Amino acid sequence: MTELQEQDTLTAGRASVLADLAAALRGDLITAADEGYDGARAVYNAMIDKRPLAVARCANAADVVACVRCAVDNGIELAVRGGGHNAGGLGVWDGALVVDLSAMRSTTVDPAARRVRVDGGCTWADVDAATVPFGMATPSGFLASTGVGGLALGGGVGYLSRRYGLTVDSLLSADVVLADGSLVTADADHYSDLFWALRGGGGNFGVVVSFTFACHDVGEDGTVVAGPVLYSLEDAPEVMRWYRELLPSLPEELSGWLGVITIPPAPPFPEKLWGAKSCVIVWCYTGPAAAADAVTAPIREFGSPLVVGLAPMLFSALQSAFDGLYPSGLQWFWKADMFTEISDVAIDVHAKFAARLPTGHSAMHLYPVDGAAARVDAGATAFPHRQGGWAGVIVGVDPDPANAAVITKWARSYWKELHPTSAGGVYVNFLGLEDRDRAHGAYGGNYGRLSRIKAHYDPHNVFHINQNIPPAS
């Protein structure tokens, strides 16, 4: 048989396999022959351009089981895509069968038990819509468009981390399709080793088709006092030194992330500031309303802010406040590290590269990981970065593909100078495609245990299109 004949036989065989899979699914199977293929393979980060074998828009857990078994039985690469974004675009891959959970979006809240069950394709907007009307929330991130699965499996740093810990600290159970096609429920009493690994170990251990989270009080009836305080870029070093000393001393009901940004050219920002480079702290106070003025007074009164945007709002409004600035389809390039301090050397680097912000969407953010999040033992969950400090990320972002090289060069150069001031580790959810070899640093002392658990549940590394933990030999 010639090479061309072998290829034709392989193609015919794959077509037959996909036809059988399509017939078995309640959801849709989309291939290159279908009109919606380009839309189905597109991901949040438009810098990623992969051509999968097929995209399975799963309707339920049975569809996920069918996809995993099909891929394993036929030697097909498997990629798993949740409901939101991924720094490296690892929810899609050339030649892979993509298990797309984005159609699985149901939520069920139990106000009395203070918990919420969430399908694997949900975004945090879906969760907040279910919980905030009851005055509750589960710790999540900073954008409502973020997918629940990706954020939760990597750790989950967000506005509520100082008060209630990370997302993984509120995970009660998870329904998981394993590499052998079985469906199990992992919690503290069942598959406890798998449950430990899911709380920070990423998508290495299976496809999570649903999560159950604890919910916590947030503000009064879901209303918090929150918003940005903007400073002139010239004041950034002074602001950063003040912030690094102040934050650990604040009540845990108050948290704020620090960044360097370009002020968006849109309301509610004053028109005279549009396009100006700025140092920003976005604050969120979730305690009693009667104490809000006293607690937030130090952050309102420091320095000479350009804008003090603190105001009462629903927690869900804060979560979605920046979604419009970062719609799906932008070019993204990510670099990241963990930091136990914001040193004077680091502040000099931040000031230098803030002045060189290449595009209006590009930014640097430092997210606090202290308070309740830091009181959890480093070995209690797979997420290891419990020593306090910040998860830092540098993102080069722009709508225009022509600027991809510019934003990439800026982010790489910024990271190269800043990295020596870091703690050495990295938050796995911030790892881009070129940093897949940093997975060991993402898990620190937990890596060995994760590798052994991987060997038990996925010995052939079926789930490897991720920030991968190879199974222990």
CSV table of C-alpha atoms in Angstrom, one decimal:
chain,number,residue,atom,x,y,z
A,1,MET,CA,0.0,0.0,0.0
A,2,THR,CA,1.3,3.4,-0.9
A,3,GLU,CA,1.7,6.3,1.5
A,4,LEU,CA,-1.2,8.0,-0.2
A,5,GLN,CA,-3.4,4.9,0.1
A,6,GLU,CA,-2.5,4.6,3.7
A,7,GLN,CA,-3.6,8.2,4.3
A,8,ASP,CA,-6.8,7.7,2.4
A,9,THR,CA,-7.6,4.6,4.6
A,10,LEU,CA,-6.8,6.5,7.8
A,11,THR,CA,-9.0,9.4,6.7
A,12,ALA,CA,-11.9,7.0,5.9
A,13,GLY,CA,-11.4,5.3,9.2
A,14,ARG,CA,-11.5,8.6,11.1
A,15,ALA,CA,-14.6,9.6,9.2
A,16,SER,CA,-16.4,6.4,10.2
A,17,VAL,CA,-15.3,6.9,13.9
A,18,LEU,CA,-16.6,10.5,13.9
A,19,ALA,CA,-19.9,9.4,12.2
A,20,ASP,CA,-20.5,6.9,15.0
A,21,LEU,CA,-19.6,9.4,17.6
A,22,ALA,CA,-22.0,12.0,16.2
A,23,ALA,CA,-24.8,9.5,16.2
A,24,ALA,CA,-24.1,8.7,19.9
A,25,LEU,CA,-24.1,12.3,21.1
A,26,ARG,CA,-27.0,14.4,22.3
A,27,GLY,CA,-25.0,17.5,21.4
A,28,ASP,CA,-23.4,18.5,18.1
A,29,LEU,CA,-20.2,17.2,16.5
A,30,ILE,CA,-18.6,19.8,14.3
A,31,THR,CA,-15.9,19.0,11.8
A,32,ALA,CA,-14.0,21.0,9.1
A,33,ALA,CA,-16.7,20.1,6.7
A,34,ASP,CA,-19.3,22.0,8.7
A,35,GLU,CA,-20.1,25.7,8.2
A,36,GLY,CA,-19.6,26.5,11.9
A,37,TYR,CA,-16.2,24.9,12.2
A,38,ASP,CA,-14.2,28.1,12.4
A,39,GLY,CA,-16.4,29.5,15.0
A,40,ALA,CA,-16.3,26.3,17.0
A,41,ARG,CA,-12.5,26.1,17.0
A,42,ALA,CA,-12.0,29.8,17.9
A,43,VAL,CA,-10.9,30.5,21.5
A,44,TYR,CA,-10.8,33.6,23.7
A,45,ASN,CA,-7.2,34.3,22.8
A,46,ALA,CA,-7.2,35.0,19.1
A,47,MET,CA,-3.4,34.5,19.0
A,48,ILE,CA,-4.2,30.8,19.1
A,49,ASP,CA,-5.2,29.3,15.7
A,50,LYS,CA,-5.6,25.5,16.0
A,51,ARG,CA,-7.4,23.1,13.7
A,52,PRO,CA,-8.9,20.2,15.6
A,53,LEU,CA,-10.2,17.0,14.1
A,54,ALA,CA,-13.7,17.8,15.5
A,55,VAL,CA,-15.4,19.8,18.2
A,56,ALA,CA,-18.0,18.0,20.3
A,57,ARG,CA,-20.4,20.4,21.9
A,58,CYS,CA,-21.4,18.1,24.7
A,59,ALA,CA,-25.0,18.3,26.1
A,60,ASN,CA,-24.4,16.2,29.2
A,61,ALA,CA,-22.0,14.0,31.1
A,62,ALA,CA,-22.9,11.0,28.9
A,63,ASP,CA,-21.7,12.9,25.9
A,64,VAL,CA,-18.4,13.6,27.7
A,65,VAL,CA,-18.0,9.9,28.5
A,66,ALA,CA,-18.7,9.0,24.8
A,67,CYS,CA,-16.0,11.4,23.7
A,68,VAL,CA,-13.3,10.2,26.1
A,69,ARG,CA,-13.9,6.6,25.2
A,70,CYS,CA,-13.9,7.4,21.5
A,71,ALA,CA,-10.6,9.2,21.7
A,72,VAL,CA,-8.9,6.6,23.8
A,73,ASP,CA,-10.2,3.6,21.7
A,74,ASN,CA,-9.1,5.2,18.5
A,75,GLY,CA,-5.8,6.9,19.4
A,76,ILE,CA,-7.2,10.4,19.0
A,77,GLU,CA,-5.7,13.4,20.9
A,78,LEU,CA,-8.1,14.8,23.4
A,79,ALA,CA,-8.5,18.5,24.3
A,80,VAL,CA,-11.0,19.8,26.9
A,81,ARG,CA,-12.6,23.2,26.7
A,82,GLY,CA,-14.7,24.8,29.5
A,83,GLY,CA,-16.8,27.9,29.4
A,84,GLY,CA,-14.3,30.8,29.4
A,85,HIS,CA,-10.7,31.6,28.6
A,86,ASN,CA,-7.3,30.0,28.9
A,87,ALA,CA,-3.9,31.8,28.7
A,88,GLY,CA,-2.4,29.3,26.4
A,89,GLY,CA,-5.6,28.4,24.4
A,90,LEU,CA,-5.2,24.8,25.5
A,91,GLY,CA,-8.9,24.1,25.1
A,92,VAL,CA,-8.2,23.3,21.4
A,93,TRP,CA,-5.4,21.5,19.6
A,94,ASP,CA,-4.4,20.5,16.0
A,95,GLY,CA,-5.9,17.1,15.1
A,96,ALA,CA,-7.6,16.7,18.5
A,97,LEU,CA,-11.1,15.8,19.5
A,98,VAL,CA,-12.2,18.8,21.5
A,99,VAL,CA,-14.6,18.1,24.4
A,100,ASP,CA,-16.4,21.4,24.5
A,101,LEU,CA,-18.5,21.9,27.7
A,102,SER,CA,-19.8,25.4,26.9
A,103,ALA,CA,-23.3,24.2,26.3
A,104,MET,CA,-23.5,22.7,29.8
A,105,ARG,CA,-24.4,25.8,31.7
A,106,SER,CA,-27.0,24.9,34.4
A,107,THR,CA,-26.6,26.1,38.0
A,108,THR,CA,-28.6,25.0,41.1
A,109,VAL,CA,-28.4,27.1,44.2
A,110,ASP,CA,-29.4,25.8,47.7
A,111,PRO,CA,-29.7,28.9,49.9
A,112,ALA,CA,-30.4,26.9,53.0
A,113,ALA,CA,-27.4,24.7,52.6
A,114,ARG,CA,-25.4,27.6,51.3
A,115,ARG,CA,-24.0,25.8,48.3
A,116,VAL,CA,-24.3,25.8,44.5
A,117,ARG,CA,-24.0,23.1,41.9
A,118,VAL,CA,-22.4,24.3,38.7
A,119,ASP,CA,-22.0,22.6,35.3
A,120,GLY,CA,-18.6,22.4,33.8
A,121,GLY,CA,-19.3,24.8,31.0
A,122,CYS,CA,-20.5,27.7,33.2
A,123,THR,CA,-18.8,31.0,33.5
A,124,TRP,CA,-18.7,32.9,36.8
A,125,ALA,CA,-21.4,35.2,35.4
A,126,ASP,CA,-23.7,32.2,35.5
A,127,VAL,CA,-22.7,31.4,39.1
A,128,ASP,CA,-23.1,35.0,40.3
A,129,ALA,CA,-26.5,35.2,38.7
A,130,ALA,CA,-27.6,32.2,40.8
A,131,THR,CA,-26.0,33.2,44.2
A,132,VAL,CA,-25.7,37.0,44.5
A,133,PRO,CA,-29.5,37.5,44.7
A,134,PHE,CA,-29.3,35.5,47.9
A,135,GLY,CA,-26.5,37.7,49.2
A,136,MET,CA,-23.9,34.9,48.7
A,137,ALA,CA,-21.0,34.2,46.4
A,138,THR,CA,-18.3,31.6,45.9
A,139,PRO,CA,-14.8,33.0,45.7
A,140,SER,CA,-13.9,33.3,42.0
A,141,GLY,CA,-11.7,35.6,39.9
A,142,PHE,CA,-11.9,39.1,38.4
A,143,LEU,CA,-13.9,38.7,35.2
A,144,ALA,CA,-17.4,37.3,35.0
A,145,SER,CA,-16.6,35.8,31.6
A,146,THR,CA,-13.9,33.5,33.1
A,147,GLY,CA,-14.9,29.8,33.0
A,148,VAL,CA,-15.6,28.1,36.2
A,149,GLY,CA,-13.7,24.9,35.4
A,150,GLY,CA,-10.4,26.5,34.4
A,151,LEU,CA,-10.3,28.9,37.3
A,152,ALA,CA,-11.4,26.4,39.9
A,153,LEU,CA,-9.1,23.6,38.8
A,154,GLY,CA,-6.1,25.9,38.9
A,155,GLY,CA,-6.8,27.5,42.3
A,156,GLY,CA,-9.0,30.5,41.9
A,157,VAL,CA,-7.5,33.8,43.1
A,158,GLY,CA,-10.0,36.7,43.3
A,159,TYR,CA,-11.7,39.5,45.2
A,160,LEU,CA,-12.8,37.2,48.0
A,161,SER,CA,-9.5,35.4,48.5
A,162,ARG,CA,-8.5,37.4,51.6
A,163,ARG,CA,-11.8,36.8,53.4
A,164,TYR,CA,-12.8,33.3,52.2
A,165,GLY,CA,-9.8,31.7,50.6
A,166,LEU,CA,-9.4,30.5,47.0
A,167,THR,CA,-12.1,28.9,44.9
A,168,VAL,CA,-10.6,25.5,45.6
A,169,ASP,CA,-11.0,26.1,49.3
A,170,SER,CA,-14.8,26.3,48.8
A,171,LEU,CA,-15.0,23.2,46.5
A,172,LEU,CA,-17.1,20.5,48.1
A,173,SER,CA,-17.3,17.9,45.4
A,174,ALA,CA,-16.7,17.3,41.7
A,175,ASP,CA,-18.2,14.9,39.1
A,176,VAL,CA,-15.4,13.7,37.0
A,177,VAL,CA,-15.1,11.7,33.8
A,178,LEU,CA,-11.8,9.8,34.1
A,179,ALA,CA,-9.5,8.5,31.4
A,180,ASP,CA,-11.1,5.1,31.4
A,181,GLY,CA,-14.5,6.6,30.6
A,182,SER,CA,-15.9,6.1,34.1
A,183,LEU,CA,-17.9,8.9,35.9
A,184,VAL,CA,-17.1,9.4,39.6
A,185,THR,CA,-17.8,11.9,42.3
A,186,ALA,CA,-14.8,13.1,44.2
A,187,ASP,CA,-15.0,14.7,47.6
A,188,ALA,CA,-13.3,14.6,51.0
A,189,ASP,CA,-14.6,11.1,51.7
A,190,HIS,CA,-14.7,9.5,48.2
A,191,TYR,CA,-11.8,9.5,45.8
A,192,SER,CA,-10.1,11.8,48.3
A,193,ASP,CA,-6.7,11.7,46.5
A,194,LEU,CA,-8.4,12.8,43.3
A,195,PHE,CA,-10.3,15.5,45.2
A,196,TRP,CA,-7.0,16.8,46.6
A,197,ALA,CA,-5.5,16.9,43.1
A,198,LEU,CA,-8.4,18.6,41.5
A,199,ARG,CA,-8.0,21.5,43.9
A,200,GLY,CA,-5.3,23.2,42.0
A,201,GLY,CA,-3.9,20.5,39.7
A,202,GLY,CA,-5.6,21.8,36.6
A,203,GLY,CA,-7.2,19.6,33.9
A,204,ASN,CA,-4.7,16.7,34.4
A,205,PHE,CA,-7.0,14.2,36.0
A,206,GLY,CA,-10.2,14.1,34.0
A,207,VAL,CA,-13.1,16.2,32.7
A,208,VAL,CA,-15.0,17.8,35.5
A,209,VAL,CA,-18.7,17.9,34.3
A,210,SER,CA,-20.0,19.6,37.5
A,211,PHE,CA,-18.8,21.3,40.7
A,212,THR,CA,-20.4,21.8,44.0
A,213,PHE,CA,-19.2,24.9,45.9
A,214,ALA,CA,-19.8,26.4,49.3
A,215,CYS,CA,-21.3,29.9,49.2
A,216,HIS,CA,-20.4,32.7,51.6
A,217,ASP,CA,-22.0,36.0,52.7
A,218,VAL,CA,-20.9,38.9,50.5
A,219,GLY,CA,-21.8,42.5,51.5
A,220,GLU,CA,-25.4,43.1,52.5
A,221,ASP,CA,-27.8,41.4,50.1
A,222,GLY,CA,-25.0,40.9,47.7
A,223,THR,CA,-24.0,44.6,47.7
A,224,VAL,CA,-20.4,45.5,48.2
A,225,VAL,CA,-18.4,48.8,48.1
A,226,ALA,CA,-16.0,48.6,45.3
A,227,GLY,CA,-14.3,50.2,42.4
A,228,PRO,CA,-11.0,51.6,41.1
A,229,VAL,CA,-8.8,54.3,42.6
A,230,LEU,CA,-6.5,55.7,39.8
A,231,TYR,CA,-3.2,57.6,40.3
A,232,SER,CA,-0.9,59.4,38.0
A,233,LEU,CA,1.9,57.1,36.6
A,234,GLU,CA,4.4,59.5,38.2
A,235,ASP,CA,3.0,58.6,41.6
A,236,ALA,CA,3.2,54.8,41.0
A,237,PRO,CA,6.4,54.2,43.1
A,238,GLU,CA,4.9,56.0,46.1
A,239,VAL,CA,1.6,54.2,45.7
A,240,MET,CA,3.2,50.8,45.4
A,241,ARG,CA,5.3,51.3,48.5
A,242,TRP,CA,2.2,52.4,50.4
A,243,TYR,CA,0.1,49.6,49.1
A,244,ARG,CA,2.6,46.8,50.0
A,245,GLU,CA,2.7,48.0,53.6
A,246,LEU,CA,-1.0,48.7,54.0
A,247,LEU,CA,-2.6,45.6,52.4
A,248,PRO,CA,-1.6,43.0,55.0
A,249,SER,CA,-2.9,45.2,57.8
A,250,LEU,CA,-6.3,45.7,56.3
A,251,PRO,CA,-9.4,43.8,57.5
A,252,GLU,CA,-9.9,40.8,55.4
A,253,GLU,CA,-13.3,42.1,54.2
A,254,LEU,CA,-11.3,44.6,52.2
A,255,SER,CA,-9.1,43.5,49.3
A,256,GLY,CA,-7.5,45.3,46.3
A,257,TRP,CA,-5.4,44.3,43.4
A,258,LEU,CA,-2.7,46.6,42.1
A,259,GLY,CA,-2.0,47.3,38.4
A,260,VAL,CA,-0.5,49.5,35.7
A,261,ILE,CA,-3.0,50.2,32.9
A,262,THR,CA,-4.1,52.7,30.2
A,263,ILE,CA,-7.3,54.4,31.3
A,264,PRO,CA,-10.0,53.3,29.0
A,265,PRO,CA,-11.4,55.9,26.6
A,266,ALA,CA,-15.0,55.5,27.8
A,267,PRO,CA,-17.3,56.5,30.7
A,268,PRO,CA,-17.3,56.4,33.6
A,269,PHE,CA,-13.7,57.7,33.4
A,270,PRO,CA,-13.3,61.4,32.9
A,271,GLU,CA,-12.7,62.2,29.2
A,272,LYS,CA,-9.6,64.3,30.0
A,273,LEU,CA,-7.9,61.1,31.4
A,274,TRP,CA,-8.8,58.8,28.4
A,275,GLY,CA,-5.7,57.1,27.1
A,276,ALA,CA,-3.5,58.1,30.0
A,277,LYS,CA,-1.1,55.6,31.6
A,278,SER,CA,-2.0,55.0,35.2
A,279,CYS,CA,-1.4,53.1,38.4
A,280,VAL,CA,-4.6,51.6,39.7
A,281,ILE,CA,-5.9,49.7,42.7
A,282,VAL,CA,-9.3,48.1,42.4
A,283,TRP,CA,-10.8,47.7,45.8
A,284,CYS,CA,-13.6,45.5,47.1
A,285,TYR,CA,-15.1,45.7,50.6
A,286,THR,CA,-17.6,42.9,51.5
A,287,GLY,CA,-18.3,43.7,55.1
A,288,PRO,CA,-21.1,45.4,56.9
A,289,ALA,CA,-22.3,48.6,55.2
A,290,ALA,CA,-22.3,50.5,58.4
A,291,ALA,CA,-18.5,50.1,58.7
A,292,ALA,CA,-17.7,50.8,55.0
A,293,ASP,CA,-16.8,54.5,55.4
A,294,ALA,CA,-14.4,53.9,58.3
A,295,VAL,CA,-12.8,50.8,56.7
A,296,THR,CA,-12.3,52.5,53.3
A,297,ALA,CA,-11.2,55.9,54.6
A,298,PRO,CA,-7.5,55.1,54.4
A,299,ILE,CA,-7.7,54.0,50.7
A,300,ARG,CA,-9.9,57.0,49.8
A,301,GLU,CA,-7.6,59.6,51.4
A,302,PHE,CA,-4.1,58.5,50.4
A,303,GLY,CA,-2.1,60.6,48.0
A,304,SER,CA,-3.5,62.6,45.1
A,305,PRO,CA,-5.8,60.2,43.2
A,306,LEU,CA,-7.0,61.1,39.8
A,307,VAL,CA,-10.3,59.2,40.3
A,308,VAL,CA,-11.8,57.6,43.4
A,309,GLY,CA,-14.4,55.3,41.9
A,310,LEU,CA,-15.6,53.5,45.1
A,311,ALA,CA,-19.3,53.0,45.2
A,312,PRO,CA,-22.0,50.5,46.4
A,313,MET,CA,-22.7,47.9,43.7
A,314,LEU,CA,-23.8,44.3,43.4
A,315,PHE,CA,-20.9,41.9,43.6
A,316,SER,CA,-21.9,40.6,40.2
A,317,ALA,CA,-21.6,44.1,38.8
A,318,LEU,CA,-18.0,44.3,40.1
A,319,GLN,CA,-17.2,40.9,38.6
A,320,SER,CA,-18.5,41.9,35.2
A,321,ALA,CA,-17.1,45.5,35.2
A,322,PHE,CA,-14.2,44.8,32.9
A,323,ASP,CA,-15.7,42.2,30.7
A,324,GLY,CA,-16.6,44.8,28.0
A,325,LEU,CA,-13.0,45.9,27.8
A,326,TYR,CA,-11.8,42.3,27.2
A,327,PRO,CA,-14.2,40.6,24.8
A,328,SER,CA,-13.3,37.3,23.2
A,329,GLY,CA,-11.1,37.5,20.1
A,330,LEU,CA,-8.3,39.8,21.3
A,331,GLN,CA,-4.6,38.9,20.8
A,332,TRP,CA,-3.1,37.9,24.2
A,333,PHE,CA,0.4,37.1,25.4
A,334,TRP,CA,0.9,36.2,29.1
A,335,LYS,CA,3.9,36.1,31.4
A,336,ALA,CA,3.6,35.5,35.2
A,337,ASP,CA,5.2,34.8,38.6
A,338,MET,CA,4.4,34.6,42.3
A,339,PHE,CA,5.7,37.3,44.6
A,340,THR,CA,6.1,37.3,48.4
A,341,GLU,CA,7.0,41.0,48.4
A,342,ILE,CA,6.9,44.1,46.2
A,343,SER,CA,10.5,45.1,46.5
A,344,ASP,CA,12.0,48.5,45.7
A,345,VAL,CA,13.8,46.9,42.7
A,346,ALA,CA,10.5,45.5,41.5
A,347,ILE,CA,8.8,48.9,41.8
A,348,ASP,CA,11.6,50.4,39.6
A,349,VAL,CA,10.9,47.7,37.0
A,350,HIS,CA,7.1,48.3,37.1
A,351,ALA,CA,7.6,52.1,36.7
A,352,LYS,CA,9.9,51.5,33.7
A,353,PHE,CA,7.6,49.2,31.8
A,354,ALA,CA,4.4,51.0,32.8
A,355,ALA,CA,5.7,54.0,30.9
A,356,ARG,CA,6.1,51.7,27.9
A,357,LEU,CA,2.7,50.1,27.9
A,358,PRO,CA,2.4,49.2,24.2
A,359,THR,CA,-1.4,49.2,23.7
A,360,GLY,CA,-4.5,50.3,25.5
A,361,HIS,CA,-5.4,46.7,26.7
A,362,SER,CA,-1.9,45.7,27.9
A,363,ALA,CA,-1.4,45.7,31.6
A,364,MET,CA,0.3,44.4,34.7
A,365,HIS,CA,-1.7,43.1,37.7
A,366,LEU,CA,-0.7,41.9,41.2
A,367,TYR,CA,-3.5,39.9,42.9
A,368,PRO,CA,-3.2,39.3,46.7
A,369,VAL,CA,-2.9,35.8,48.0
A,370,ASP,CA,-3.0,36.4,51.8
A,371,GLY,CA,-5.5,36.4,54.7
A,372,ALA,CA,-7.7,33.3,54.6
A,373,ALA,CA,-5.9,32.0,51.4
A,374,ALA,CA,-2.5,32.0,53.2
A,375,ARG,CA,-3.8,30.3,56.3
A,376,VAL,CA,-4.4,27.0,54.5
A,377,ASP,CA,-1.4,24.6,54.6
A,378,ALA,CA,0.6,24.4,51.4
A,379,GLY,CA,-0.1,20.7,51.3
A,380,ALA,CA,-3.8,20.8,52.0
A,381,THR,CA,-4.7,21.3,48.4
A,382,ALA,CA,-2.7,20.9,45.1
A,383,PHE,CA,-2.4,24.7,45.0
A,384,PRO,CA,0.9,25.3,46.8
A,385,HIS,CA,1.4,29.1,47.0
A,386,ARG,CA,0.1,29.7,50.5
A,387,GLN,CA,3.0,31.8,51.9
A,388,GLY,CA,1.3,35.1,51.3
A,389,GLY,CA,2.0,37.7,48.7
A,390,TRP,CA,0.7,38.2,45.2
A,391,ALA,CA,0.0,36.4,42.0
A,392,GLY,CA,1.5,38.6,39.3
A,393,VAL,CA,0.7,38.7,35.6
A,394,ILE,CA,1.9,40.7,32.7
A,395,VAL,CA,-0.4,40.7,29.6
A,396,GLY,CA,0.3,42.1,26.2
A,397,VAL,CA,-3.2,42.5,24.6
A,398,ASP,CA,-4.5,44.1,21.5
A,399,PRO,CA,-7.3,43.6,18.9
A,400,ASP,CA,-5.0,43.9,15.9
A,401,PRO,CA,-3.0,40.8,14.9
A,402,ALA,CA,-0.4,43.2,13.4
A,403,ASN,CA,0.6,44.2,17.0
A,404,ALA,CA,1.2,40.6,18.2
A,405,ALA,CA,5.0,41.0,18.0
A,406,VAL,CA,4.9,44.3,19.8
A,407,ILE,CA,2.9,43.1,22.7
A,408,THR,CA,4.9,39.9,23.0
A,409,LYS,CA,8.2,41.7,23.0
A,410,TRP,CA,7.0,44.1,25.7
A,411,ALA,CA,5.6,41.4,28.0
A,412,ARG,CA,8.7,39.2,27.6
A,413,SER,CA,11.1,42.1,28.3
A,414,TYR,CA,9.1,43.2,31.3
A,415,TRP,CA,9.0,39.7,32.8
A,416,LYS,CA,12.7,39.1,32.2
A,417,GLU,CA,13.6,42.1,34.3
A,418,LEU,CA,11.0,41.5,37.0
A,419,HIS,CA,11.4,37.7,37.4
A,420,PRO,CA,14.6,37.9,39.6
A,421,THR,CA,12.4,39.7,42.2
A,422,SER,CA,9.8,36.9,42.3
A,423,ALA,CA,9.3,33.9,44.6
A,424,GLY,CA,10.2,31.5,41.8
A,425,GLY,CA,6.8,29.8,41.5
A,426,VAL,CA,3.9,30.7,39.2
A,427,TYR,CA,0.1,30.5,39.3
A,428,VAL,CA,-0.8,27.8,36.8
A,429,ASN,CA,-3.8,29.7,35.5
A,430,PHE,CA,-1.5,32.5,34.2
A,431,LEU,CA,0.8,30.2,32.2
A,432,GLY,CA,0.9,30.9,28.5
A,433,LEU,CA,1.6,28.4,25.7
A,434,GLU,CA,5.3,29.0,25.7
A,435,ASP,CA,5.6,28.3,29.5
A,436,ARG,CA,4.2,24.8,29.6
A,437,ASP,CA,7.6,23.7,30.9
A,438,ARG,CA,7.0,25.7,34.1
A,439,ALA,CA,4.3,23.3,35.4
A,440,HIS,CA,6.8,22.0,38.0
A,441,GLY,CA,7.2,25.5,39.4
A,442,ALA,CA,3.4,25.9,39.5
A,443,TYR,CA,3.1,23.1,41.9
A,444,GLY,CA,6.3,23.3,44.0
A,445,GLY,CA,6.4,20.7,46.7
A,446,ASN,CA,3.1,19.2,45.7
A,447,TYR,CA,4.4,18.1,42.2
A,448,GLY,CA,5.5,14.6,43.3
A,449,ARG,CA,2.2,13.7,44.9
A,450,LEU,CA,0.3,15.1,41.9
A,451,SER,CA,2.5,13.0,39.5
A,452,ARG,CA,1.7,9.8,41.5
A,453,ILE,CA,-2.0,10.6,41.5
A,454,LYS,CA,-1.8,11.2,37.8
A,455,ALA,CA,-0.2,7.7,37.3
A,456,HIS,CA,-3.2,6.2,39.2
A,457,TYR,CA,-6.0,7.9,37.3
A,458,ASP,CA,-4.4,8.7,34.0
A,459,PRO,CA,-1.4,6.4,33.5
A,460,HIS,CA,-1.2,7.0,29.8
A,461,ASN,CA,-1.5,10.8,30.0
A,462,VAL,CA,-4.7,11.0,28.0
A,463,PHE,CA,-5.3,14.4,29.5
A,464,HIS,CA,-2.0,16.1,28.4
A,465,ILE,CA,-3.1,19.1,26.4
A,466,ASN,CA,-2.8,21.4,29.5
A,467,GLN,CA,-0.1,22.6,31.8
A,468,ASN,CA,0.9,19.0,32.0
A,469,ILE,CA,1.9,16.8,34.9
A,470,PRO,CA,3.3,13.5,33.4
A,471,PRO,CA,2.4,10.4,35.3
A,472,ALA,CA,5.1,9.0,37.7
A,473,SER,CA,6.9,6.1,36.2
